[in-house]
Amino acid sequence: MRFSVFLLALLWAPLIVDAQETRTPSHCIALADNIDGATFVHKASYDVQVAPETVRIHYIAHASFLIRTTGGLNMVTDFTGFVGNVPMIPDVVTMNHAHETHWTAFPDPAIPNVLPGWGEFGEGISHRLDLGEVLVRNVSTDIRSQWSGVEEDGNSVFVFEVAGLCIGHLGHLHHEPNAEQYAAIGRLDVVMAAVDGGMTVDLPTMMRIVSRLKSSIVIPMHWFGEYTLDAFLTGMREEFQVVEVGGPSLDVSLDRLPARPTIMVLRPEWLREETE
């Protein structure tokens, strides 16, 4: 009897290890099933516990977001070196260099994974960072350059595959992706999109991009005032539901994506520690 139990334990052990090291498959290419509901979170704290199979998205400022996983991984997009008055070293930071408000030349050397969205001039860069719970990858796009007109592959769309979700950050996008780039990005469940209407792409182009990506949740970013934000929202209302979250954060899970494509308007706020 003891031998049988021991043998059974040996057979199950690899399965237990695999379950701990394997993330839930994402739906970057296949369409995800949509179910009504989303949890809105209004706290600015960076260290709150995230429910299983859930991702917390916090709009920090401009184009910077904190993406926090159930396992406590902290990832910051378009990292500028400052996220708020918190003693946090992110596990991953992504950056784009169209403007200094999207990157820093001096990231803290304690950050284990610093992913620039550009390489040598015109050559682009390729990232595929697998941390078990999350896969971070990028798709290169071009940006305008003050030196040659266009810097090929100077921007990156970063995609985070986690908890069965595909979360995309379009960065400082300067043109509509081509067919190959759309295919590489895949179907995004959540997308952060710049809606300034000028410094990135114009609003009609961004509206077309957002519609083609068929995301369940769109989070506007990189807006410089209510006028540009409202112009984007007005142009998208026929196709998308618009929800004012009323705070900087929301929790997202695959089984609670909205049935109708929804624009979730977050209000940026620096990260802070919760105080009693």
PDB file of N, CA, C and O in Angstrom, residues 19-53:
ATOM      1  N   ALA A  19       1.996  22.679 -13.545  1.00  0.00           N
ATOM      2  CA  ALA A  19       0.874  23.570 -13.288  1.00  0.00           C
ATOM      3  C   ALA A  19       1.322  24.874 -12.675  1.00  0.00           C
ATOM      4  O   ALA A  19       0.758  25.930 -12.918  1.00  0.00           O
ATOM      5  N   GLN A  20       2.381  24.819 -11.875  1.00  0.00           N
ATOM      6  CA  GLN A  20       2.870  26.022 -11.222  1.00  0.00           C
ATOM      7  C   GLN A  20       3.672  26.889 -12.176  1.00  0.00           C
ATOM      8  O   GLN A  20       3.708  28.105 -12.038  1.00  0.00           O
ATOM      9  N   GLU A  21       4.303  26.285 -13.187  1.00  0.00           N
ATOM     10  CA  GLU A  21       5.199  27.022 -14.053  1.00  0.00           C
ATOM     11  C   GLU A  21       4.548  27.439 -15.371  1.00  0.00           C
ATOM     12  O   GLU A  21       5.118  28.204 -16.125  1.00  0.00           O
ATOM     13  N   THR A  22       3.373  26.929 -15.662  1.00  0.00           N
ATOM     14  CA  THR A  22       2.727  27.194 -16.936  1.00  0.00           C
ATOM     15  C   THR A  22       1.614  28.217 -16.767  1.00  0.00           C
ATOM     16  O   THR A  22       0.737  28.049 -15.933  1.00  0.00           O
ATOM     17  N   ARG A  23       1.636  29.284 -17.567  1.00  0.00           N
ATOM     18  CA  ARG A  23       0.577  30.287 -17.484  1.00  0.00           C
ATOM     19  C   ARG A  23      -0.647  29.807 -18.272  1.00  0.00           C
ATOM     20  O   ARG A  23      -0.542  28.970 -19.168  1.00  0.00           O
ATOM     21  N   THR A  24      -1.774  30.348 -17.951  1.00  0.00           N
ATOM     22  CA  THR A  24      -2.988  30.060 -18.692  1.00  0.00           C
ATOM     23  C   THR A  24      -2.822  30.527 -20.131  1.00  0.00           C
ATOM     24  O   THR A  24      -2.414  31.662 -20.363  1.00  0.00           O
ATOM     25  N   PRO A  25      -3.109  29.679 -21.120  1.00  0.00           N
ATOM     26  CA  PRO A  25      -2.931  30.094 -22.520  1.00  0.00           C
ATOM     27  C   PRO A  25      -3.739  31.331 -22.842  1.00  0.00           C
ATOM     28  O   PRO A  25      -4.872  31.490 -22.395  1.00  0.00           O
ATOM     29  N   SER A  26      -3.148  32.223 -23.644  1.00  0.00           N
ATOM     30  CA  SER A  26      -3.827  33.452 -24.023  1.00  0.00           C
ATOM     31  C   SER A  26      -4.595  33.251 -25.319  1.00  0.00           C
ATOM     32  O   SER A  26      -4.478  32.224 -25.984  1.00  0.00           O
ATOM     33  N   HIS A  27      -5.372  34.254 -25.682  1.00  0.00           N
ATOM     34  CA  HIS A  27      -6.195  34.215 -26.885  1.00  0.00           C
ATOM     35  C   HIS A  27      -5.765  35.329 -27.834  1.00  0.00           C
ATOM     36  O   HIS A  27      -6.607  36.027 -28.381  1.00  0.00           O
ATOM     37  N   CYS A  28      -4.468  35.486 -28.027  1.00  0.00           N
ATOM     38  CA  CYS A  28      -4.000  36.570 -28.881  1.00  0.00           C
ATOM     39  C   CYS A  28      -4.517  36.439 -30.305  1.00  0.00           C
ATOM     40  O   CYS A  28      -4.796  37.442 -30.957  1.00  0.00           O
ATOM     41  N   ILE A  29      -4.635  35.227 -30.799  1.00  0.00           N
ATOM     42  CA  ILE A  29      -5.077  35.037 -32.162  1.00  0.00           C
ATOM     43  C   ILE A  29      -6.552  34.669 -32.206  1.00  0.00           C
ATOM     44  O   ILE A  29      -7.322  35.232 -32.963  1.00  0.00           O
ATOM     45  N   ALA A  30      -6.992  33.725 -31.370  1.00  0.00           N
ATOM     46  CA  ALA A  30      -8.390  33.323 -31.346  1.00  0.00           C
ATOM     47  C   ALA A  30      -9.225  34.308 -30.558  1.00  0.00           C
ATOM     48  O   ALA A  30      -8.753  34.910 -29.594  1.00  0.00           O
ATOM     49  N   LEU A  31     -10.485  34.480 -30.949  1.00  0.00           N
ATOM     50  CA  LEU A  31     -11.374  35.375 -30.223  1.00  0.00           C
ATOM     51  C   LEU A  31     -11.708  34.783 -28.868  1.00  0.00           C
ATOM     52  O   LEU A  31     -11.962  33.592 -28.742  1.00  0.00           O
ATOM     53  N   ALA A  32     -11.744  35.640 -27.846  1.00  0.00           N
ATOM     54  CA  ALA A  32     -12.090  35.197 -26.502  1.00  0.00           C
ATOM     55  C   ALA A  32     -13.596  35.261 -26.309  1.00  0.00           C
ATOM     56  O   ALA A  32     -14.274  36.082 -26.900  1.00  0.00           O
ATOM     57  N   ASP A  33     -14.134  34.373 -25.467  1.00  0.00           N
ATOM     58  CA  ASP A  33     -15.547  34.440 -25.095  1.00  0.00           C
ATOM     59  C   ASP A  33     -15.740  35.626 -24.170  1.00  0.00           C
ATOM     60  O   ASP A  33     -14.978  35.815 -23.229  1.00  0.00           O
ATOM     61  N   ASN A  34     -16.777  36.397 -24.411  1.00  0.00           N
ATOM     62  CA  ASN A  34     -17.021  37.608 -23.624  1.00  0.00           C
ATOM     63  C   ASN A  34     -18.184  37.407 -22.680  1.00  0.00           C
ATOM     64  O   ASN A  34     -19.229  36.895 -23.066  1.00  0.00           O
ATOM     65  N   ILE A  35     -18.003  37.805 -21.451  1.00  0.00           N
ATOM     66  CA  ILE A  35     -19.037  37.730 -20.441  1.00  0.00           C
ATOM     67  C   ILE A  35     -19.135  39.088 -19.783  1.00  0.00           C
ATOM     68  O   ILE A  35     -18.124  39.750 -19.537  1.00  0.00           O
ATOM     69  N   ASP A  36     -20.356  39.530 -19.506  1.00  0.00           N
ATOM     70  CA  ASP A  36     -20.548  40.844 -18.904  1.00  0.00           C
ATOM     71  C   ASP A  36     -19.791  40.989 -17.602  1.00  0.00           C
ATOM     72  O   ASP A  36     -19.674  40.037 -16.828  1.00  0.00           O
ATOM     73  N   GLY A  37     -19.277  42.175 -17.375  1.00  0.00           N
ATOM     74  CA  GLY A  37     -18.748  42.486 -16.049  1.00  0.00           C
ATOM     75  C   GLY A  37     -17.298  42.907 -16.067  1.00  0.00           C
ATOM     76  O   GLY A  37     -16.511  42.456 -16.875  1.00  0.00           O
ATOM     77  N   ALA A  38     -16.938  43.773 -15.176  1.00  0.00           N
ATOM     78  CA  ALA A  38     -15.557  44.180 -14.935  1.00  0.00           C
ATOM     79  C   ALA A  38     -15.497  44.772 -13.549  1.00  0.00           C
ATOM     80  O   ALA A  38     -16.468  45.362 -13.078  1.00  0.00           O
ATOM     81  N   THR A  39     -14.380  44.582 -12.871  1.00  0.00           N
ATOM     82  CA  THR A  39     -14.232  45.113 -11.525  1.00  0.00           C
ATOM     83  C   THR A  39     -13.461  46.416 -11.583  1.00  0.00           C
ATOM     84  O   THR A  39     -12.352  46.455 -12.103  1.00  0.00           O
ATOM     85  N   PHE A  40     -14.045  47.482 -11.073  1.00  0.00           N
ATOM     86  CA  PHE A  40     -13.362  48.766 -11.050  1.00  0.00           C
ATOM     87  C   PHE A  40     -12.640  48.912  -9.721  1.00  0.00           C
ATOM     88  O   PHE A  40     -13.177  48.637  -8.670  1.00  0.00           O
ATOM     89  N   VAL A  41     -11.417  49.402  -9.774  1.00  0.00           N
ATOM     90  CA  VAL A  41     -10.617  49.580  -8.574  1.00  0.00           C
ATOM     91  C   VAL A  41     -10.150  51.018  -8.525  1.00  0.00           C
ATOM     92  O   VAL A  41      -9.590  51.524  -9.485  1.00  0.00           O
ATOM     93  N   HIS A  42     -10.364  51.689  -7.424  1.00  0.00           N
ATOM     94  CA  HIS A  42     -10.066  53.113  -7.343  1.00  0.00           C
ATOM     95  C   HIS A  42      -8.837  53.430  -6.502  1.00  0.00           C
ATOM     96  O   HIS A  42      -8.422  54.560  -6.431  1.00  0.00           O
ATOM     97  N   LYS A  43      -8.266  52.436  -5.857  1.00  0.00           N
ATOM     98  CA  LYS A  43      -7.097  52.688  -5.018  1.00  0.00           C
ATOM     99  C   LYS A  43      -5.863  52.890  -5.881  1.00  0.00           C
ATOM    100  O   LYS A  43      -5.740  52.333  -6.956  1.00  0.00           O
ATOM    101  N   ALA A  44      -4.932  53.675  -5.379  1.00  0.00           N
ATOM    102  CA  ALA A  44      -3.693  53.921  -6.113  1.00  0.00           C
ATOM    103  C   ALA A  44      -2.547  53.075  -5.590  1.00  0.00           C
ATOM    104  O   ALA A  44      -1.436  53.160  -6.066  1.00  0.00           O
ATOM    105  N   SER A  45      -2.800  52.255  -4.607  1.00  0.00           N
ATOM    106  CA  SER A  45      -1.752  51.428  -4.024  1.00  0.00           C
ATOM    107  C   SER A  45      -1.195  50.453  -5.054  1.00  0.00           C
ATOM    108  O   SER A  45      -1.923  49.934  -5.896  1.00  0.00           O
ATOM    109  N   TYR A  46       0.093  50.189  -4.998  1.00  0.00           N
ATOM    110  CA  TYR A  46       0.726  49.305  -5.964  1.00  0.00           C
ATOM    111  C   TYR A  46       0.867  47.876  -5.453  1.00  0.00           C
ATOM    112  O   TYR A  46       1.164  46.963  -6.216  1.00  0.00           O
ATOM    113  N   ASP A  47       0.668  47.653  -4.155  1.00  0.00           N
ATOM    114  CA  ASP A  47       1.000  46.355  -3.576  1.00  0.00           C
ATOM    115  C   ASP A  47      -0.216  45.566  -3.101  1.00  0.00           C
ATOM    116  O   ASP A  47      -0.095  44.646  -2.310  1.00  0.00           O
ATOM    117  N   VAL A  48      -1.416  45.907  -3.596  1.00  0.00           N
ATOM    118  CA  VAL A  48      -2.604  45.179  -3.204  1.00  0.00           C
ATOM    119  C   VAL A  48      -2.606  43.793  -3.830  1.00  0.00           C
ATOM    120  O   VAL A  48      -2.003  43.563  -4.884  1.00  0.00           O
ATOM    121  N   GLN A  49      -3.285  42.858  -3.175  1.00  0.00           N
ATOM    122  CA  GLN A  49      -3.360  41.495  -3.676  1.00  0.00           C
ATOM    123  C   GLN A  49      -4.298  41.433  -4.879  1.00  0.00           C
ATOM    124  O   GLN A  49      -5.379  42.014  -4.868  1.00  0.00           O
ATOM    125  N   VAL A  50      -3.877  40.713  -5.911  1.00  0.00           N
ATOM    126  CA  VAL A  50      -4.682  40.551  -7.110  1.00  0.00           C
ATOM    127  C   VAL A  50      -5.294  39.154  -7.105  1.00  0.00           C
ATOM    128  O   VAL A  50      -4.607  38.168  -6.829  1.00  0.00           O
ATOM    129  N   ALA A  51      -6.580  39.057  -7.387  1.00  0.00           N
ATOM    130  CA  ALA A  51      -7.289  37.779  -7.364  1.00  0.00           C
ATOM    131  C   ALA A  51      -6.695  36.809  -8.383  1.00  0.00           C
ATOM    132  O   ALA A  51      -6.071  37.218  -9.367  1.00  0.00           O
ATOM    133  N   PRO A  52      -6.885  35.512  -8.188  1.00  0.00           N
ATOM    134  CA  PRO A  52      -6.384  34.516  -9.146  1.00  0.00           C
ATOM    135  C   PRO A  52      -6.913  34.757 -10.557  1.00  0.00           C
ATOM    136  O   PRO A  52      -8.057  35.185 -10.745  1.00  0.00           O
ATOM    137  N   GLU A  53      -6.079  34.485 -11.548  1.00  0.00           N
ATOM    138  CA  GLU A  53      -6.423  34.624 -12.966  1.00  0.00           C
ATOM    139  C   GLU A  53      -6.956  36.020 -13.295  1.00  0.00           C
ATOM    140  O   GLU A  53      -7.867  36.191 -14.115  1.00  0.00           O
TER     141      GLU A  53
END
